[in-house]
Amino acid sequence: MITTWPAHWPAEARHIARAVSTALDAVQDDDADAFAEATAELAELPYGHAEAVHSAIIRNLLEDTHAGGLSGEDAQALVLDVVAAHQDWDESLDRTALIMVVLGALGVDIDPGFFAGDNQDPEDLPEIPRLTATDSARHSSLVIESLLTKIESTAAPYIRSAIEEIARAETVEMP
């Protein structure tokens, strides 16, 4: 689907919006080649910016799909839904990455210190995987598409809302 994004948005925001939209179209079409191309394009954009847009979209969709709040069972069901819907055509699908995307969208950042006991040597802490820009783009797109399918909605209003929410947050002066 071709969407025209607001001309007053910075070029980077329009580029991210187009790339997110293209990736989601590829997921809906089960087009692995187009999906790989779109997520590679997203991965080339500034990582924090594209990730922030994905996270805002996921948060907004989670609010719309789980108005009473998101339980652990809801999050698990979401990951399993994504796996069931896409494992046949997306060979790089990774459950851990899906979980990291959902947790990241919710603002949870688990660092190795989370696992540390009072007397534990830092060398003995487990390594927490960090998503590459490509993995983040791929798995975020799959989560978004799954949530959009659940509410039978299109991506454009969520992309628009996410970018405008980020723009508002950037213009608010901190005390």
CSV table of C-alpha atoms in Angstrom, one decimal:
chain,number,residue,atom,x,y,z
A,1,MET,CA,0.0,0.0,0.0
A,2,ILE,CA,1.3,3.4,-0.9
A,3,THR,CA,0.9,6.1,1.7
A,4,THR,CA,1.9,9.7,1.5
A,5,TRP,CA,3.6,10.9,4.6
A,6,PRO,CA,3.3,14.5,5.9
A,7,ALA,CA,5.6,16.9,4.0
A,8,HIS,CA,6.4,18.8,7.3
A,9,TRP,CA,8.1,15.6,8.7
A,10,PRO,CA,11.9,15.6,8.4
A,11,ALA,CA,13.2,13.5,5.5
A,12,GLU,CA,14.4,10.8,7.9
A,13,ALA,CA,11.0,10.4,9.5
A,14,ARG,CA,9.4,10.0,6.1
A,15,HIS,CA,12.1,7.5,5.1
A,16,ILE,CA,11.5,5.5,8.3
A,17,ALA,CA,7.7,5.6,7.7
A,18,ARG,CA,8.1,4.3,4.1
A,19,ALA,CA,10.5,1.6,5.1
A,20,VAL,CA,8.3,0.4,8.0
A,21,SER,CA,5.3,0.4,5.7
A,22,THR,CA,7.2,-1.5,3.0
A,23,ALA,CA,8.4,-4.1,5.5
A,24,LEU,CA,4.9,-4.6,6.8
A,25,ASP,CA,3.5,-5.0,3.3
A,26,ALA,CA,6.1,-7.7,2.6
A,27,VAL,CA,5.1,-9.6,5.8
A,28,GLN,CA,1.4,-9.4,4.8
A,29,ASP,CA,2.3,-10.8,1.4
A,30,ASP,CA,4.6,-13.5,2.9
A,31,ASP,CA,7.3,-12.2,0.5
A,32,ALA,CA,10.6,-13.1,2.1
A,33,ASP,CA,12.7,-11.4,-0.5
A,34,ALA,CA,10.9,-8.1,-0.2
A,35,PHE,CA,10.9,-8.4,3.6
A,36,ALA,CA,14.7,-8.9,3.6
A,37,GLU,CA,15.2,-5.9,1.4
A,38,ALA,CA,12.9,-3.7,3.4
A,39,THR,CA,14.4,-4.7,6.8
A,40,ALA,CA,17.9,-4.2,5.4
A,41,GLU,CA,16.9,-0.7,4.4
A,42,LEU,CA,15.5,-0.1,8.0
A,43,ALA,CA,18.7,-1.5,9.4
A,44,GLU,CA,20.7,1.1,7.5
A,45,LEU,CA,18.8,4.0,9.1
A,46,PRO,CA,19.9,5.3,12.5
A,47,TYR,CA,19.3,2.4,14.7
A,48,GLY,CA,17.8,4.3,17.7
A,49,HIS,CA,15.4,6.2,15.5
A,50,ALA,CA,13.9,3.2,13.6
A,51,GLU,CA,13.8,1.2,16.9
A,52,ALA,CA,12.0,4.1,18.6
A,53,VAL,CA,9.3,4.1,15.9
A,54,HIS,CA,8.9,0.4,16.0
A,55,SER,CA,8.7,0.5,19.8
A,56,ALA,CA,6.1,3.2,19.8
A,57,ILE,CA,4.0,1.3,17.2
A,58,ILE,CA,4.1,-1.8,19.3
A,59,ARG,CA,3.2,0.0,22.5
A,60,ASN,CA,0.2,1.7,20.8
A,61,LEU,CA,-0.9,-1.6,19.3
A,62,LEU,CA,-0.6,-3.4,22.7
A,63,GLU,CA,-2.7,-0.7,24.3
A,64,ASP,CA,-5.4,-1.2,21.6
A,65,THR,CA,-5.2,-5.0,21.7
A,66,HIS,CA,-5.0,-5.4,25.5
A,67,ALA,CA,-7.0,-2.5,26.9
A,68,GLY,CA,-7.1,-4.2,30.4
A,69,GLY,CA,-3.4,-4.5,30.5
A,70,LEU,CA,-0.8,-7.0,29.1
A,71,SER,CA,-0.3,-10.1,31.2
A,72,GLY,CA,2.6,-12.5,30.9
A,73,GLU,CA,0.3,-15.0,29.2
A,74,ASP,CA,-0.7,-12.3,26.7
A,75,ALA,CA,2.9,-11.6,25.9
A,76,GLN,CA,3.6,-15.4,25.5
A,77,ALA,CA,0.6,-15.8,23.3
A,78,LEU,CA,1.8,-12.9,21.1
A,79,VAL,CA,5.2,-14.5,20.6
A,80,LEU,CA,3.6,-17.9,19.8
A,81,ASP,CA,1.2,-16.3,17.4
A,82,VAL,CA,4.1,-14.6,15.5
A,83,VAL,CA,6.0,-17.9,15.4
A,84,ALA,CA,3.0,-19.8,14.1
A,85,ALA,CA,2.2,-17.2,11.5
A,86,HIS,CA,5.7,-16.8,10.1
A,87,GLN,CA,8.0,-19.7,10.8
A,88,ASP,CA,7.2,-21.3,7.4
A,89,TRP,CA,8.6,-18.5,5.4
A,90,ASP,CA,11.0,-16.6,7.7
A,91,GLU,CA,14.0,-18.8,8.4
A,92,SER,CA,15.6,-16.3,10.7
A,93,LEU,CA,12.7,-16.1,13.1
A,94,ASP,CA,14.0,-16.2,16.6
A,95,ARG,CA,11.8,-16.5,19.7
A,96,THR,CA,14.4,-14.8,21.9
A,97,ALA,CA,14.5,-11.8,19.5
A,98,LEU,CA,10.7,-11.6,19.5
A,99,ILE,CA,10.7,-11.5,23.3
A,100,MET,CA,13.5,-8.9,23.3
A,101,VAL,CA,11.4,-6.7,20.9
A,102,VAL,CA,8.3,-6.9,23.1
A,103,LEU,CA,10.2,-6.2,26.3
A,104,GLY,CA,12.1,-3.4,24.6
A,105,ALA,CA,8.9,-1.8,23.4
A,106,LEU,CA,7.6,-1.9,27.0
A,107,GLY,CA,10.7,-0.2,28.2
A,108,VAL,CA,12.3,-3.2,29.8
A,109,ASP,CA,16.1,-3.3,29.4
A,110,ILE,CA,17.5,-6.4,31.1
A,111,ASP,CA,21.2,-6.0,31.8
A,112,PRO,CA,23.5,-8.7,33.2
A,113,GLY,CA,23.4,-7.1,36.7
A,114,PHE,CA,19.7,-8.1,36.8
A,115,PHE,CA,20.9,-11.7,37.3
A,116,ALA,CA,23.6,-10.9,39.8
A,117,GLY,CA,23.4,-12.1,43.4
A,118,ASP,CA,25.1,-10.2,46.2
A,119,ASN,CA,28.3,-12.2,46.1
A,120,GLN,CA,28.4,-13.1,42.4
A,121,ASP,CA,31.4,-12.5,40.4
A,122,PRO,CA,30.6,-10.3,37.4
A,123,GLU,CA,32.5,-12.8,35.2
A,124,ASP,CA,30.0,-15.4,36.0
A,125,LEU,CA,27.0,-13.5,34.8
A,126,PRO,CA,25.1,-14.7,31.8
A,127,GLU,CA,25.5,-12.8,28.5
A,128,ILE,CA,22.4,-11.0,27.5
A,129,PRO,CA,21.9,-11.0,23.7
A,130,ARG,CA,21.7,-7.7,22.0
A,131,LEU,CA,19.7,-7.4,18.8
A,132,THR,CA,21.4,-6.2,15.7
A,133,ALA,CA,19.6,-3.5,13.8
A,134,THR,CA,18.5,-6.1,11.2
A,135,ASP,CA,17.2,-8.5,13.8
A,136,SER,CA,15.3,-5.6,15.6
A,137,ALA,CA,13.8,-4.5,12.3
A,138,ARG,CA,12.8,-8.0,11.2
A,139,HIS,CA,11.3,-9.1,14.5
A,140,SER,CA,9.6,-5.8,15.3
A,141,SER,CA,7.9,-5.9,11.9
A,142,LEU,CA,6.6,-9.4,12.6
A,143,VAL,CA,5.2,-8.4,16.0
A,144,ILE,CA,3.6,-5.3,14.5
A,145,GLU,CA,2.0,-7.2,11.6
A,146,SER,CA,0.6,-9.8,14.0
A,147,LEU,CA,-1.0,-7.2,16.2
A,148,LEU,CA,-2.4,-5.3,13.2
A,149,THR,CA,-3.9,-8.6,12.0
A,150,LYS,CA,-5.5,-9.2,15.4
A,151,ILE,CA,-7.4,-5.9,15.2
A,152,GLU,CA,-7.8,-5.9,11.4
A,153,SER,CA,-6.2,-2.5,11.0
A,154,THR,CA,-3.7,-0.9,8.6
A,155,ALA,CA,-0.3,0.3,9.6
A,156,ALA,CA,-0.5,3.9,8.4
A,157,PRO,CA,-2.3,5.4,11.4
A,158,TYR,CA,0.1,3.6,13.8
A,159,ILE,CA,3.2,4.7,12.0
A,160,ARG,CA,1.9,8.3,11.8
A,161,SER,CA,1.0,8.3,15.5
A,162,ALA,CA,4.4,6.8,16.5
A,163,ILE,CA,6.4,9.4,14.6
A,164,GLU,CA,4.2,12.3,15.9
A,165,GLU,CA,4.5,11.0,19.4
A,166,ILE,CA,8.3,10.9,19.1
A,167,ALA,CA,8.3,14.4,17.6
A,168,ARG,CA,6.2,15.7,20.5
A,169,ALA,CA,8.5,14.1,23.1
A,170,GLU,CA,11.6,15.7,21.4
A,171,THR,CA,10.1,19.2,21.5
A,172,VAL,CA,9.2,19.1,25.2
A,173,GLU,CA,11.7,20.9,27.3
A,174,MET,CA,12.9,19.0,30.3
A,175,PRO,CA,12.9,21.0,33.6
